[in-house]
Short mmCIF file of C-alpha atoms in Angstrom, two decimals:
data_model
loop_
_atom_site.label_atom_id
_atom_site.label_comp_id
_atom_site.label_asym_id
_atom_site.label_seq_id
_atom_site.Cartn_x
_atom_site.Cartn_y
_atom_site.Cartn_z
CA UNK A 1 -24.00 -0.56 3.54
CA UNK A 2 -21.72 -1.80 5.93
CA UNK A 3 -18.04 -0.20 6.36
CA UNK A 4 -15.52 -2.26 5.95
CA UNK A 5 -12.87 0.61 6.73
CA UNK A 6 -11.74 -1.26 10.26
CA UNK A 7 -11.49 -4.49 8.98
CA UNK A 8 -9.56 -3.25 6.12
CA UNK A 9 -7.15 -1.66 8.76
CA UNK A 10 -6.36 -4.97 10.59
CA UNK A 11 -5.87 -6.33 6.59
CA UNK A 12 -3.15 -3.30 6.14
CA UNK A 13 -1.63 -4.39 9.51
CA UNK A 14 -1.25 -7.48 8.56
CA UNK A 15 0.00 -6.88 4.64
CA UNK A 16 2.96 -4.88 6.65
CA UNK A 17 3.89 -7.83 8.72
CA UNK A 18 4.14 -9.78 5.28
CA UNK A 19 6.09 -7.41 3.87
CA UNK A 20 8.84 -7.19 6.88
CA UNK A 21 9.69 -11.31 5.86
CA UNK A 22 10.30 -10.48 2.45
CA UNK A 23 6.84 -11.87 1.46
CA UNK A 24 4.16 -9.69 -1.28
CA UNK A 25 2.38 -7.25 1.44
CA UNK A 26 -0.89 -8.78 1.27
CA UNK A 27 -3.12 -8.86 4.52
CA UNK A 28 -6.99 -10.89 5.22
CA UNK A 29 -9.09 -11.01 7.77
CA UNK A 30 -12.25 -13.02 8.56
CA UNK A 31 -15.29 -11.29 10.31
CA UNK A 32 -18.72 -13.11 11.58
CA UNK A 33 -21.88 -12.05 10.60
CA UNK A 34 -21.18 -9.59 13.65
CA UNK A 35 -18.34 -8.40 12.81
CA UNK A 36 -16.16 -9.92 15.18
CA UNK A 37 -12.66 -11.16 14.04
CA UNK A 38 -12.39 -14.93 13.88
CA UNK A 39 -8.75 -15.12 12.06
CA UNK A 40 -6.20 -12.83 10.31
CA UNK A 41 -3.20 -13.42 7.47
CA UNK A 42 -0.90 -12.52 5.30
CA UNK A 43 1.34 -13.45 2.81
CA UNK A 44 3.76 -16.50 4.16
CA UNK A 45 5.18 -18.29 0.55
CA UNK A 46 8.48 -16.84 1.19
CA UNK A 47 9.00 -17.47 4.71
CA UNK A 48 6.82 -20.82 4.66
CA UNK A 49 8.39 -21.94 1.49
CA UNK A 50 4.47 -22.78 0.63
CA UNK A 51 3.19 -21.43 -3.08
CA UNK A 52 -0.39 -22.12 -0.64
CA UNK A 53 0.24 -19.98 2.20
CA UNK A 54 -1.79 -16.68 0.97
CA UNK A 55 -3.37 -14.37 3.43
CA UNK A 56 -6.60 -15.50 2.65
CA UNK A 57 -6.41 -19.16 3.13
CA UNK A 58 -4.20 -18.53 6.35
CA UNK A 59 -7.26 -16.48 6.96
CA UNK A 60 -9.71 -18.78 6.19
CA UNK A 61 -7.50 -21.65 8.13
CA UNK A 62 -8.20 -19.75 10.75
CA UNK A 63 -11.27 -18.81 10.97
CA UNK A 64 -12.32 -22.48 10.22
CA UNK A 65 -9.86 -24.08 13.79
CA UNK A 66 -12.10 -20.94 15.57
CA UNK A 67 -15.67 -21.91 14.71
CA UNK A 68 -14.49 -25.67 13.85
CA UNK A 69 -16.07 -25.74 11.15
CA UNK A 70 -14.69 -25.31 7.45
CA UNK A 71 -18.19 -23.69 6.49
CA UNK A 72 -17.58 -20.05 7.36
CA UNK A 73 -21.13 -19.42 6.25
CA UNK A 74 -22.33 -15.48 7.55
CA UNK A 75 -18.56 -15.00 7.33
CA UNK A 76 -16.81 -11.91 5.56
CA UNK A 77 -13.20 -12.40 3.81
CA UNK A 78 -11.94 -8.68 4.01
CA UNK A 79 -8.55 -8.62 2.39
CA UNK A 80 -6.10 -5.48 1.07
CA UNK A 81 -5.61 -7.27 -2.94
CA UNK A 82 -8.08 -9.04 -4.90
CA UNK A 83 -8.20 -12.80 -4.30
CA UNK A 84 -6.43 -15.24 -7.00
CA UNK A 85 -7.78 -17.93 -8.51
CA UNK A 86 -6.87 -20.54 -5.62
CA UNK A 87 -7.81 -17.94 -2.87
CA UNK A 88 -11.00 -16.97 -4.61
CA UNK A 89 -11.56 -20.54 -5.13
CA UNK A 90 -11.09 -21.29 -1.12
CA UNK A 91 -13.19 -18.54 -0.27
CA UNK A 92 -15.72 -20.33 -2.73
CA UNK A 93 -15.79 -23.40 -0.91
CA UNK A 94 -15.82 -22.01 2.53
CA UNK A 95 -18.99 -20.63 1.78
CA UNK A 96 -18.13 -17.19 2.71
CA UNK A 97 -20.93 -14.53 2.40
CA UNK A 98 -18.66 -11.79 0.85
CA UNK A 99 -15.29 -10.99 -0.28
CA UNK A 100 -14.39 -7.28 0.15
CA UNK A 101 -10.83 -6.38 -1.44
CA UNK A 102 -9.22 -2.93 -1.57
CA UNK A 103 -7.07 -2.73 -4.85
CA UNK A 104 -7.87 -4.47 -7.78
CA UNK A 105 -5.28 -7.34 -9.30
CA UNK A 106 -5.43 -6.85 -12.79
CA UNK A 107 -2.98 -9.49 -13.98
CA UNK A 108 -4.16 -11.71 -11.13
CA UNK A 109 -7.58 -11.18 -9.97
CA UNK A 110 -10.21 -13.56 -10.00
CA UNK A 111 -13.43 -11.74 -8.44
CA UNK A 112 -14.11 -9.32 -11.59
CA UNK A 113 -10.83 -7.92 -13.26
CA UNK A 114 -9.19 -11.06 -15.00
CA UNK A 115 -11.57 -13.61 -13.78
CA UNK A 116 -15.08 -13.61 -11.71
CA UNK A 117 -14.32 -17.38 -10.04
CA UNK A 118 -16.91 -15.82 -7.35
CA UNK A 119 -20.23 -15.08 -9.47
CA UNK A 120 -19.26 -17.93 -11.82
CA UNK A 121 -22.97 -19.60 -12.02
CA UNK A 122 -21.56 -23.21 -12.48
CA UNK A 123 -21.13 -22.79 -8.54
CA UNK A 124 -23.15 -23.73 -6.00
CA UNK A 125 -22.27 -20.73 -3.61
CA UNK A 126 -21.66 -17.17 -5.41
CA UNK A 127 -20.32 -14.92 -2.26
CA UNK A 128 -21.09 -10.89 -3.10
CA UNK A 129 -18.35 -8.67 -3.40
CA UNK A 130 -17.66 -5.59 -2.48
CA UNK A 131 -14.28 -3.94 -4.23
CA UNK A 132 -12.25 -0.71 -3.81
CA UNK A 133 -12.03 -0.61 -0.05
CA UNK A 134 -8.93 2.04 0.79
CA UNK A 135 -7.89 0.96 -2.32
CA UNK A 136 -5.71 3.79 -2.49
CA UNK A 137 -3.71 2.63 0.59
CA UNK A 138 -3.92 -1.12 -0.25
CA UNK A 139 -2.13 0.03 -4.08
CA UNK A 140 0.09 2.22 -2.46
CA UNK A 141 1.44 -0.57 -0.01
CA UNK A 142 1.96 -2.90 -3.09
CA UNK A 143 3.36 -0.32 -5.19
CA UNK A 144 5.86 0.89 -2.56
CA UNK A 145 7.21 -2.93 -2.24
CA UNK A 146 7.32 -3.51 -5.79
CA UNK A 147 9.29 -0.81 -6.33
CA UNK A 148 11.89 -1.54 -3.59
CA UNK A 149 12.74 -5.07 -5.32
CA UNK A 150 13.51 -3.49 -8.49
#
């Protein structure tokens, strides 16, 4: 199995940027089939006042622009937190080959924790899932952020 440690570090770096402007620290990157970087994103809901400005959506959009296509076949979405229903749906619709995430989201995760959108047999595309990459680091960033909010 391929190691996604380096890509997750880039996603963690993006997550740090999100927390710097008051957003939940979630970062995402999209890799091409050879592991090259196509897009990056961090949560920007607070910054932009946009409920769809999740890290995954921003990274998927950037990758699509770079490729000149909405079809991200062969690509991998790497994200620090398990995607929500919107982001899991976006990954399916973008036709990414795999979703890699760090920390599980027991309250809103849609890649196996609360729902399993990406492996729903009723859909026409089901990405591979790799969970728990650098999980402790991803979880610690979230714990620290929410601890400071209280």
